[in-house]
XYZ file of C-alpha atoms in Angstrom:
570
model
C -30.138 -35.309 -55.851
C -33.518 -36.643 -57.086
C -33.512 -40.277 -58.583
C -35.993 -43.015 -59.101
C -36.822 -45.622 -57.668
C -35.582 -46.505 -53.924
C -34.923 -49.983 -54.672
C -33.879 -48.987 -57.923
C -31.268 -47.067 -56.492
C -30.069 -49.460 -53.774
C -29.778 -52.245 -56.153
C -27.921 -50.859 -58.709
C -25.560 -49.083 -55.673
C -24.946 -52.793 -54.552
C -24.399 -53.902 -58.437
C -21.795 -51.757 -58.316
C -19.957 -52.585 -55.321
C -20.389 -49.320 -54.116
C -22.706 -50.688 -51.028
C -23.078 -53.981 -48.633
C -26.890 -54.996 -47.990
C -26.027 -54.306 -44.265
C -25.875 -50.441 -45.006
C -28.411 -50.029 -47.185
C -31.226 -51.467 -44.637
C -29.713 -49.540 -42.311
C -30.170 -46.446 -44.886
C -33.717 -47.349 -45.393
C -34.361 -47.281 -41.937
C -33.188 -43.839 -41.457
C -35.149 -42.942 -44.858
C -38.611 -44.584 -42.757
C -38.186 -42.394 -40.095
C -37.113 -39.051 -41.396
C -38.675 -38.708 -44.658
C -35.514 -37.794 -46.141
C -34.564 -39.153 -50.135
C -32.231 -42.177 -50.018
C -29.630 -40.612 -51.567
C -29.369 -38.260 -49.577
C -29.372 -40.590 -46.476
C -26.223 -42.582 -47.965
C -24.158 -39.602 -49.061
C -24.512 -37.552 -45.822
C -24.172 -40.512 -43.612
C -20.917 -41.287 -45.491
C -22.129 -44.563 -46.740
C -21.368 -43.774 -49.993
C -19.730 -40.675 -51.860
C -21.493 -37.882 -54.158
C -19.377 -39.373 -56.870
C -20.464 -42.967 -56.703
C -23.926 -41.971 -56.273
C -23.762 -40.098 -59.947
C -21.854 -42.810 -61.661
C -25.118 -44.630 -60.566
C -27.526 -42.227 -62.020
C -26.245 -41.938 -65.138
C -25.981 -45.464 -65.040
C -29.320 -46.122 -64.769
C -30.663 -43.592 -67.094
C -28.030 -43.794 -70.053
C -26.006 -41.099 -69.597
C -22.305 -40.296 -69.643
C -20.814 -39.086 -66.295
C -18.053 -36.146 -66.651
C -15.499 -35.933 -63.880
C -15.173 -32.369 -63.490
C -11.825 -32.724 -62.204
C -10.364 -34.865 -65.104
C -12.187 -32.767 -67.829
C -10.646 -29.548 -70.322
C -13.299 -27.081 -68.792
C -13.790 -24.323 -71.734
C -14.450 -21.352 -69.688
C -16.070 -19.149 -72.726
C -18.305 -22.226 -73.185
C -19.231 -22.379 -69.866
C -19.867 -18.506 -69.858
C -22.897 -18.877 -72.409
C -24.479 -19.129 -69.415
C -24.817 -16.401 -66.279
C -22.959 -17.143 -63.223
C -26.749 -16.654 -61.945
C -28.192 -18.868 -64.762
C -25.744 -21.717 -64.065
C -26.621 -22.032 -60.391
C -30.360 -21.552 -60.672
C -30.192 -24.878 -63.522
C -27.110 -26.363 -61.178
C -25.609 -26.353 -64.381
C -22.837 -26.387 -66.502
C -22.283 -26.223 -70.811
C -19.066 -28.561 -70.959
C -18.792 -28.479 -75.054
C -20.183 -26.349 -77.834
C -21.360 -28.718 -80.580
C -22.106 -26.233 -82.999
C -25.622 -27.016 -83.541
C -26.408 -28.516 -80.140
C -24.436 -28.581 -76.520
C -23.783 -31.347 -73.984
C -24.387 -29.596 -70.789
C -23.423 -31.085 -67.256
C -25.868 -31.523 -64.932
C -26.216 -31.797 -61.041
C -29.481 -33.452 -61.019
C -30.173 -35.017 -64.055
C -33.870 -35.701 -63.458
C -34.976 -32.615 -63.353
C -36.850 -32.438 -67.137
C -38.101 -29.169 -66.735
C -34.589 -27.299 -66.011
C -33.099 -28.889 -69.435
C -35.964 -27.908 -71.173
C -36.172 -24.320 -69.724
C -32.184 -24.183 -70.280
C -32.457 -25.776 -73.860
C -35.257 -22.867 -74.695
C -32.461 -20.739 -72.985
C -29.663 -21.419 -75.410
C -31.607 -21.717 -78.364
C -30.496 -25.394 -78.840
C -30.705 -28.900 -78.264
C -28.511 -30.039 -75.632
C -27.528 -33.459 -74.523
C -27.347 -34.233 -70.627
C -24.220 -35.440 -68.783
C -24.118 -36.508 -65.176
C -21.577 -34.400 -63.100
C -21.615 -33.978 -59.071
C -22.869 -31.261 -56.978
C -19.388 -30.950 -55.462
C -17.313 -30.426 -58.606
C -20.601 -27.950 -59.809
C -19.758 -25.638 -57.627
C -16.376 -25.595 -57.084
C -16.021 -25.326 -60.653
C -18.706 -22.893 -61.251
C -16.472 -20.809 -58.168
C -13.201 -21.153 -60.539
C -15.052 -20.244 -63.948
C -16.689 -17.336 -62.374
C -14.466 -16.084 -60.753
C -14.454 -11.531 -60.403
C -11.705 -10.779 -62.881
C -13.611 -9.623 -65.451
C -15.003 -7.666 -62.831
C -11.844 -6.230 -62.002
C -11.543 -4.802 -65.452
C -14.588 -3.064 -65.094
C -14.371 -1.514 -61.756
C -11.285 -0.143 -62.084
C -12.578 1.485 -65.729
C -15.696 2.618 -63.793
C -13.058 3.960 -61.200
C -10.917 5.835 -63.874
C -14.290 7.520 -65.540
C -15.462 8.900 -62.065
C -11.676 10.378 -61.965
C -11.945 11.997 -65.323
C -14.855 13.946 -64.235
C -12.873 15.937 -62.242
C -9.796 16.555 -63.908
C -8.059 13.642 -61.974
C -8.567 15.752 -58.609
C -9.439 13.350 -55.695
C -11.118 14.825 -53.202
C -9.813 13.556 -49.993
C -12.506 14.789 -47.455
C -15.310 13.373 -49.540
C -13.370 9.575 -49.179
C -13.257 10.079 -45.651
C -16.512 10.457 -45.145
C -18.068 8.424 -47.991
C -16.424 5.200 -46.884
C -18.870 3.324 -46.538
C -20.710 3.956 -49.380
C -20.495 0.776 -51.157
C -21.471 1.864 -54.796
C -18.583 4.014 -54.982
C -16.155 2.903 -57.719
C -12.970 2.463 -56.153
C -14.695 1.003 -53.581
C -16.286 -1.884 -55.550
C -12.908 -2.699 -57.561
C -11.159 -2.743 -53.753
C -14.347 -5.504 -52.817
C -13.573 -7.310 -56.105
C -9.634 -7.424 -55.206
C -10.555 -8.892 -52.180
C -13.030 -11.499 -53.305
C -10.802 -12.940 -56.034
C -7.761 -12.932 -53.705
C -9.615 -14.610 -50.930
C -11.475 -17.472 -54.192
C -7.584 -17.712 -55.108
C -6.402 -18.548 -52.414
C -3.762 -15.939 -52.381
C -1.379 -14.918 -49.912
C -0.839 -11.472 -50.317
C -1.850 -8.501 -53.092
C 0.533 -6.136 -54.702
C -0.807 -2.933 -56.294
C 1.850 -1.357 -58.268
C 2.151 1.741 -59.962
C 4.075 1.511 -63.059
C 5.104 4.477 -65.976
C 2.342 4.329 -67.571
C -0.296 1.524 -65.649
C -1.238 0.191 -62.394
C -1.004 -3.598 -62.052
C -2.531 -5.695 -59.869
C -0.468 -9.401 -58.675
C -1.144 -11.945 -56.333
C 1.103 -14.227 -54.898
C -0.693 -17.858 -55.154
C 1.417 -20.692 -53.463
C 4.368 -18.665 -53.469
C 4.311 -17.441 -56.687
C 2.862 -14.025 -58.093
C 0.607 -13.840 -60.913
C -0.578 -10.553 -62.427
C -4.326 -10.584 -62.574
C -4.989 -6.736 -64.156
C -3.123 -3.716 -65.317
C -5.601 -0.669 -65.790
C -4.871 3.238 -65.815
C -2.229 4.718 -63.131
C -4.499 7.541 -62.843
C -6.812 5.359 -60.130
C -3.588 4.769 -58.760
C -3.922 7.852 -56.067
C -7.651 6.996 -55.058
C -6.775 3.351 -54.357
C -4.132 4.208 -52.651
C -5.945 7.060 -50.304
C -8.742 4.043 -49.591
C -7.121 1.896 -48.091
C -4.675 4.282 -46.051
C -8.290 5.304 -44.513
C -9.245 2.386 -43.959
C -6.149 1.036 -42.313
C -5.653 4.486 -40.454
C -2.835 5.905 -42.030
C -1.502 9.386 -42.401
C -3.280 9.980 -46.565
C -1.006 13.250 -46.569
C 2.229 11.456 -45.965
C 3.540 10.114 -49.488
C 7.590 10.189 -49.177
C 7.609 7.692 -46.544
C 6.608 4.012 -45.671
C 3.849 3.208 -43.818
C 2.550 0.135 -42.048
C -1.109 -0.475 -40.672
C -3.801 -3.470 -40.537
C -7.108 -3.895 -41.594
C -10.088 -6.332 -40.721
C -12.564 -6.562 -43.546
C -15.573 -9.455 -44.109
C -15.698 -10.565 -47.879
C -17.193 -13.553 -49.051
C -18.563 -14.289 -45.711
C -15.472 -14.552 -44.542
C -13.381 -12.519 -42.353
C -9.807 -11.086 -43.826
C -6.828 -9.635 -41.087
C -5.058 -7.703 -43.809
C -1.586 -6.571 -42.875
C -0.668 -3.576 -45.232
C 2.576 -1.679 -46.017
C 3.284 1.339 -48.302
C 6.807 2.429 -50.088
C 7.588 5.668 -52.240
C 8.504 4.727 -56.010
C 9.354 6.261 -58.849
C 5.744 6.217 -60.304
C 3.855 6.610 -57.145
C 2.974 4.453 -53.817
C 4.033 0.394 -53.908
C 0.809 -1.234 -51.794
C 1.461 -4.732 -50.398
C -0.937 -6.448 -48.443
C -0.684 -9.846 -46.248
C -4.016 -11.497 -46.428
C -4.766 -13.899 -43.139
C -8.410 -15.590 -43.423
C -9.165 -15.861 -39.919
C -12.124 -18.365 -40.685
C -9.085 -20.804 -41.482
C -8.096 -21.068 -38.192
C -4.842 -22.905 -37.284
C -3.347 -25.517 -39.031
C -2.862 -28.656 -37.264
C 1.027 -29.972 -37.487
C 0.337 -32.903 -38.517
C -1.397 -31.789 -42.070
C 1.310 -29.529 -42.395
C 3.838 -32.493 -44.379
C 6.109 -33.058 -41.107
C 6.757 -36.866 -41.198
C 5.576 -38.384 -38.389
C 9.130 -39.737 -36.804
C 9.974 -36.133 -37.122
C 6.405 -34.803 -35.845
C 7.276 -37.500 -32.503
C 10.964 -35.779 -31.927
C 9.298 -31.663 -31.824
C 6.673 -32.403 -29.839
C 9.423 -34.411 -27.426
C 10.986 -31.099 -27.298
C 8.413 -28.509 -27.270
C 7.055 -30.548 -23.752
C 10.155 -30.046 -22.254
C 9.675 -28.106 -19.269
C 12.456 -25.560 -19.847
C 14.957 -25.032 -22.884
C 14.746 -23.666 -26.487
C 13.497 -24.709 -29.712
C 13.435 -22.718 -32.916
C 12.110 -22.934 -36.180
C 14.388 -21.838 -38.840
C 13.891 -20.719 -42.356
C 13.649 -17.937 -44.864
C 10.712 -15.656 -45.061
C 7.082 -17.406 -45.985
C 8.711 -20.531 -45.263
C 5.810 -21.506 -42.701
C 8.005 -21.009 -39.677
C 4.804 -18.886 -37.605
C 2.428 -22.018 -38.768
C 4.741 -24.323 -36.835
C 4.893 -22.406 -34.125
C 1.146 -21.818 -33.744
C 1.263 -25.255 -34.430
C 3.278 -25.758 -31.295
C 1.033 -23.929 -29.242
C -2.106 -25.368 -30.058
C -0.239 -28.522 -28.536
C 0.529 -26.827 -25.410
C -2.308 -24.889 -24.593
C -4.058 -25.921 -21.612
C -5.809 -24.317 -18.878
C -3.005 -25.050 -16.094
C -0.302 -23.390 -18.601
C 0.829 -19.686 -18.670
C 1.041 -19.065 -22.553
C 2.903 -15.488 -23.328
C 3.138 -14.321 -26.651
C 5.098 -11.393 -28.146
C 4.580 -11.192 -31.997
C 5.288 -8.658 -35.048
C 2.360 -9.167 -36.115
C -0.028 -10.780 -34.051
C -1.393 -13.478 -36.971
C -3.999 -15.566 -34.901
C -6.262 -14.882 -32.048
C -5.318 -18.038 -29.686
C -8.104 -18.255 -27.200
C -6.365 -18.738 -23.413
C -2.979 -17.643 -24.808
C -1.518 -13.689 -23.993
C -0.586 -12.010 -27.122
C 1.346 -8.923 -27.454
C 2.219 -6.977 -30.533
C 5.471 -5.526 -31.011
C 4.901 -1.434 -31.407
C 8.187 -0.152 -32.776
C 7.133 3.477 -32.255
C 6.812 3.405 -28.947
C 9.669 1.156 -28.547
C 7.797 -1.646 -27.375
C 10.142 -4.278 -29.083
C 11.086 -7.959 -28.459
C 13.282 -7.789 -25.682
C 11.878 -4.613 -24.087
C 8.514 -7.417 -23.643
C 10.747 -10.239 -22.887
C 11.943 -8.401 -19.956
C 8.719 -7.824 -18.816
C 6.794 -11.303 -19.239
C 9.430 -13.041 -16.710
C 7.628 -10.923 -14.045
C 3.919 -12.084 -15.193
C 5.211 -16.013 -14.063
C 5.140 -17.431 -17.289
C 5.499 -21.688 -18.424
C 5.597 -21.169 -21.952
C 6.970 -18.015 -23.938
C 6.520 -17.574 -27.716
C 9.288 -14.856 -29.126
C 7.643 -14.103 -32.780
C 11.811 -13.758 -34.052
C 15.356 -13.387 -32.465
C 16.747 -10.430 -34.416
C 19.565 -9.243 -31.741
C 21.710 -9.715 -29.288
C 19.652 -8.571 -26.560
C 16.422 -10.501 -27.600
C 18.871 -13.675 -27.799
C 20.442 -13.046 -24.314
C 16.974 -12.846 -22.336
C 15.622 -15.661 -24.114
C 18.466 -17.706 -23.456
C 18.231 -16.638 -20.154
C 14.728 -17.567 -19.237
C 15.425 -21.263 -20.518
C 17.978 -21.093 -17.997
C 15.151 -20.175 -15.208
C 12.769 -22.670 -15.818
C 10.819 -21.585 -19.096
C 10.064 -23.333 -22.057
C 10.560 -20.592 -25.080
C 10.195 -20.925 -28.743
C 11.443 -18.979 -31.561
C 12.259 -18.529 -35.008
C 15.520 -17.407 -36.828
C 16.849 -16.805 -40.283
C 19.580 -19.208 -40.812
C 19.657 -22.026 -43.888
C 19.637 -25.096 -41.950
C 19.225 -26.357 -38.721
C 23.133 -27.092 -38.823
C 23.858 -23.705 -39.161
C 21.855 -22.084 -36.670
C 23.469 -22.710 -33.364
C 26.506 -21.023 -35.232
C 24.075 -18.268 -35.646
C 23.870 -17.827 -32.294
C 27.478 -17.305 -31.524
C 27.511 -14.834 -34.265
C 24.752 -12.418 -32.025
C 27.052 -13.180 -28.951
C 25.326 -15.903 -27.212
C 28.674 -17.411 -25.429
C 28.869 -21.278 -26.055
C 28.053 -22.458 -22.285
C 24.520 -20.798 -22.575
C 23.514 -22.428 -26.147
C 24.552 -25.509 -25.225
C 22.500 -25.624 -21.497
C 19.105 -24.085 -23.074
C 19.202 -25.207 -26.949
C 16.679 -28.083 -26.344
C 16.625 -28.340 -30.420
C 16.299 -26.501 -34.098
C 13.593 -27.374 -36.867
C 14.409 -25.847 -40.146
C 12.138 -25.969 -43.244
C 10.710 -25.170 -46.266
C 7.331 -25.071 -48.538
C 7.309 -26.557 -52.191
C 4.121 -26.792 -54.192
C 2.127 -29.331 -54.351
C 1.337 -31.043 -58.095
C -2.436 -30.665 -59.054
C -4.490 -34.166 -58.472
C -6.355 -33.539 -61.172
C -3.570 -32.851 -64.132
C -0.652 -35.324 -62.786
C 1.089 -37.022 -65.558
C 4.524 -39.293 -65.642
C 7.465 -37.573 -67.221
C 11.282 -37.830 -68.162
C 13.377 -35.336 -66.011
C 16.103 -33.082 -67.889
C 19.590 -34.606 -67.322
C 20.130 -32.044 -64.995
C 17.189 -32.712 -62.766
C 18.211 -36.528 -62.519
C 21.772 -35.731 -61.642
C 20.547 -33.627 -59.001
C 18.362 -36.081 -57.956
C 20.886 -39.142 -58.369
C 23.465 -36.814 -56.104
C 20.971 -37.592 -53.267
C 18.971 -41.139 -53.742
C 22.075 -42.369 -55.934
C 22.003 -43.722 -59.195
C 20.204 -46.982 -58.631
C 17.419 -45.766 -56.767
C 16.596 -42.746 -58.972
C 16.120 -45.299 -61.688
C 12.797 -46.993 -59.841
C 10.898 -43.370 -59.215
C 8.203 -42.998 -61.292
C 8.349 -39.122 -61.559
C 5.041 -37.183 -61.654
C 4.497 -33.339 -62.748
C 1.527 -31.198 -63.511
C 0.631 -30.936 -67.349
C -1.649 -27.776 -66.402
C -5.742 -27.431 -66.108
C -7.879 -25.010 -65.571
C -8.361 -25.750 -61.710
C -4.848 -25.311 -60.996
C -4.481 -22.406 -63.512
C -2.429 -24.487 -65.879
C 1.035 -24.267 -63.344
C 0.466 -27.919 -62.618
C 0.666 -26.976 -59.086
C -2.038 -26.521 -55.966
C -1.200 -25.874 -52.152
C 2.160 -26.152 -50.607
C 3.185 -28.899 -47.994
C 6.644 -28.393 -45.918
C 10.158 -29.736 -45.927
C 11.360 -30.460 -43.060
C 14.480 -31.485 -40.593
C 15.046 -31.833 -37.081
C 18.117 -31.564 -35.171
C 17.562 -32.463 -31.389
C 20.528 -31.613 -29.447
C 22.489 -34.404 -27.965
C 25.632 -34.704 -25.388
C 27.598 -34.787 -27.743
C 26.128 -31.616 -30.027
C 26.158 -29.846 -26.968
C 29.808 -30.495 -25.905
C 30.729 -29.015 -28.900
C 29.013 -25.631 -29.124
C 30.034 -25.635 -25.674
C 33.511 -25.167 -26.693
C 32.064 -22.184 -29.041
C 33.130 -23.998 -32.646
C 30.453 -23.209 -35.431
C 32.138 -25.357 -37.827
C 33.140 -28.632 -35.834
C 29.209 -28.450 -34.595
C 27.753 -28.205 -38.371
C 29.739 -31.262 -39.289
C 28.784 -33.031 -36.460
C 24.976 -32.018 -37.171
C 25.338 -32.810 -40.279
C 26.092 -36.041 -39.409
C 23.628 -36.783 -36.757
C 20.585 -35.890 -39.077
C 22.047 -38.500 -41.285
C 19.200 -39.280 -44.455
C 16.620 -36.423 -42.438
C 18.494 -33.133 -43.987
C 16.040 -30.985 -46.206
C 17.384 -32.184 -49.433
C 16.747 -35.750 -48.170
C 12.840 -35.091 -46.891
C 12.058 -32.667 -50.319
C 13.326 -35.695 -52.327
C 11.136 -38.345 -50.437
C 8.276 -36.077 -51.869
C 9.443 -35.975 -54.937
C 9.544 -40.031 -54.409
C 6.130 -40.265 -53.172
C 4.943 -38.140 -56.551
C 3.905 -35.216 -54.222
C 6.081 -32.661 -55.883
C 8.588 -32.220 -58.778
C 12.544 -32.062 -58.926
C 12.578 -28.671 -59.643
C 10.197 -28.118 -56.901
C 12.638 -29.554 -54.604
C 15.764 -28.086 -55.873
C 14.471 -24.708 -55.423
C 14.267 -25.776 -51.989
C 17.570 -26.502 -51.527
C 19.332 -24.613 -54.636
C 22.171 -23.835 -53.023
C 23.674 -27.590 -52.489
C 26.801 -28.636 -54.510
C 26.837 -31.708 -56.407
């Protein structure tokens, strides 16, 4: 960002507080020898941040700064510009004035972009300071591709019409890569907002009398177009080429994957298909690869608990599993785990359904139903390829259970999920599948269970009075006394977090690690004595505990963290 004067600059950034003496010579050094702009030399070498250094601009030349994140973006405002307009000026019109507009700018000093963007508009505009950062990430939110959407998938229904809603099939085939095609460019658009939403997974869904288009955004879906079902058929065909699927075959489900690049990034997309009433139900699982893993310990796990799972996953031999409904993060933790473990001296084996990460040194296998390549059928075989570590993507059975169990008992460290409600519960669970007693309790090494809540927006939190019901849920937990000195936070709703008041999701959590004592019990083979006694050994680290410490700490709401735990009596 250009500015005046280097002294100028460095002054006013010491003024400020924003700068010691000591960094600033050593800033002007650097400047000396590279040639680069000051500014530039104290933001990049972290010396100060891109926010502090516009506070000082518009300091220093009279203007107001707008914090992006704090400020009631009007996105039809904003629009009176291009998407292409906006970036060439690094520019955005924050308020319509009716005979003028004040108009946020990245670098302020650069006369001849307000006065080409004031000829532009057709009216006077008044400059405000705003940072390159929240430019563009709000400039990525305002113009975002669903208008797009609208458009394509009108384009998509014309082209239809032409021919008396006839698709034919051999001219997709072989004009799949022709990019200008209209279903084609609505399925790129999908993609692109999906990926800029952060979303999770797309649903296409033929209704009676439309096709509507949802993504699930931190857990929750949110319909971003309904157009005509007729495209419905085309869509549908598309991406059961692309994935490799039989297009003639409409009565039954199908399952497939495809890898696609959008937004210079690359998408694993995990796609199934169902029969409805009003035609076929898409659903696809969206995995940015570009993302990579997630380290554990950004994840929300508390670090005491973070210390007792990795105690247990370096265990030479035993069991842990992770525990928890669907989309509860349980694969995350387990990759998690892995990352951890992985070194070159280790045999990693993997057996997954579906294979979500490429982990470089680590053997993956995906599970292949039709050709009955299953969990346990792989099991079997990996104790022959002299395995440390085995990763089990989910103990469904009896069998899968059994060798698992078994290899802990021969020297291998295995991990695993489950589907049970706690981490209480889950050795229980095990009984259940026919796991006798003796074997749980000589390989269980220990049982995380968890959750994800959203996470309230930065930029919209607010203090507010829970209902009467949310603070006797929450008083059932912290008591009375305690409840009363929480100063409770929600999201009031902006445009960066789509006005839910919520962004991301961090985890719940709870560790059990299995003691004498545990293990004694399930020994004996009774599910209910060894709950209580878990119960009491995780003490104030159960779920509903850890989601209301977040609650505490103004990450989330109550309702966040009852959902989490909804099923608790109090």
């Amino acid at each position: 960002m250009a500015i005046g004067k280097t002294e100028q600059l460095g002054t006013a950034l010491i003024k400020h507080g924003f700068l010691t003496q000591l960094k600033l010579n050593e800033a002007l050094e650097e400047q000396k020898r590279t040639g680069r702009m000051l500014g530039r030399v104290l933001v990049e070498n972290n010396y100060i941040t891109e926010e502090q250094m516009a506070r000082v601009i518009a300091d220093q030349q009279g203007l107001p700064f707008v914090d992006l994140r704090r400020f009631e973006v009007d996105a039809d405002v904003v629009k009176v510009l291009t998407e292409v307009q906006a970036r060439r000026f690094k520019a955005l019109i924050l308020e319509d004035r009716d005979d003028s507009y004040l108009v946020g700018f990245a670098d302020p000093s650069n006369l001849r972009s307000q006065d080409e963007l004031a000829a532009l508009v057709g009216r006077p505009i008044y400059v405000a300071v705003i940072t390159g950062d929240q430019f563009s990430k709000t400039a990525d939110r305002i113009y975002r591709k669903t208008d797009q959407l609208d458009e394509y998938a009108n384009e998509a229904k014309r082209e239809l019409e032409k021919d008396s809603n006839v698709v034919d099939l051999n001219q997709l085939k072989f004009s799949i890569d022709d990019l200008d095609a209209p279903v084609v460019k609505f399925l790129q658009t999908i993609f692109d907002e999906a990926v800029q939403m952060r979303a999770s997974d797309i649903h296409i869904e033929p209704e009676e009398t439309k096709l509507v288009v949802r993504f699930r955004i931190d857990g929750q879906l949110h319909e971003q177009v309904q157009t005509d079902l007729r495209i419905a058929s085309a869509l549908t065909v598309r991406l059961k080429l692309m994935a490799g699927l039989d297009i003639a075959e409409k009565r039954l489900p199908q399952d497939g994957g495809i890898s696609i690049r959008t937004s210079n990034k690359r998408i694993d997309v995990r796609l199934s298909t169902i029969p409805t009433l009003h035609g076929e139900s898409t659903v696809m699982r969206l995995l940015v690869q570009s993302q990579g893993m997630r380290d554990l310990s950004g994840t929300g796990m508390p670090p005491h608990l973070f210390e007792k799972f990795k105690k247990m996953i370096r265990s030479p031999h035993g069991i842990v599993l992770v525990t928890g409904p669907t989309g509860s993060g349980k694969t995350t933790t387990l990759y998690g785990a892995l990352d951890i473990l992985n070194q070159r001296n280790v045999k990693i084996l993997t057996v997954e359904d579906p294979v979500e990460y490429r982990l470089p040194g680590i053997n993956q296998v995906q599970v292949n139903e039709k050709i009955d390549l299953n969990f346990a059928r792989m099991l079997r075989s990996f104790l022959r390829q002299d395995p440390d570590i085995i990763l089990v993507g989910e103990i469904r059975d009896h069998e899968t259970a059994e060798i698992a169990a078994r290899a802990a008992m021969t020297g291998h460290l295995v991990l695993s999920t489950l589907h049970t409600n706690d981490a209480a519960s889950t050795p229980g669970r095990l009984l259940d599948m026919g796991i006798p007693g003796f074997l749980i309790a000589s390989t269980l090494l220990g049982v995380v269970s968890q959750r994800l809540v959203r996470v309230i927006c930065e930029d919209c939190a607010e203090t507010y009075t829970p209902s009467p019901d949310e603070l006797a849920w929450a008083s059932h937990f912290f008591g009375a006394s305690e409840v009363a000195k929480i100063n409770f936070k929600h999201g009031r709703g902006c445009s960066r977090c789509n006005n839910t008041g919520y962004i991301g999701r961090v985890g719940v959590f709870e560790v059990l690690e299995m003691t004498n004592n545990l293990s004694a019990i399930i020994h004996k083979g009774d599910p209910v004595e060894f709950e209580l006694a878990a119960r009491d050994a995780l003490g104030g680290e159960s779920l509903e505990r850890n989601a209301l410490n977040l609650v505490a700490n103004g990450q989330t709401t109550i309702a966040e963290a009852m959902s989490v735990v909804a099923a608790a009596e109090y």
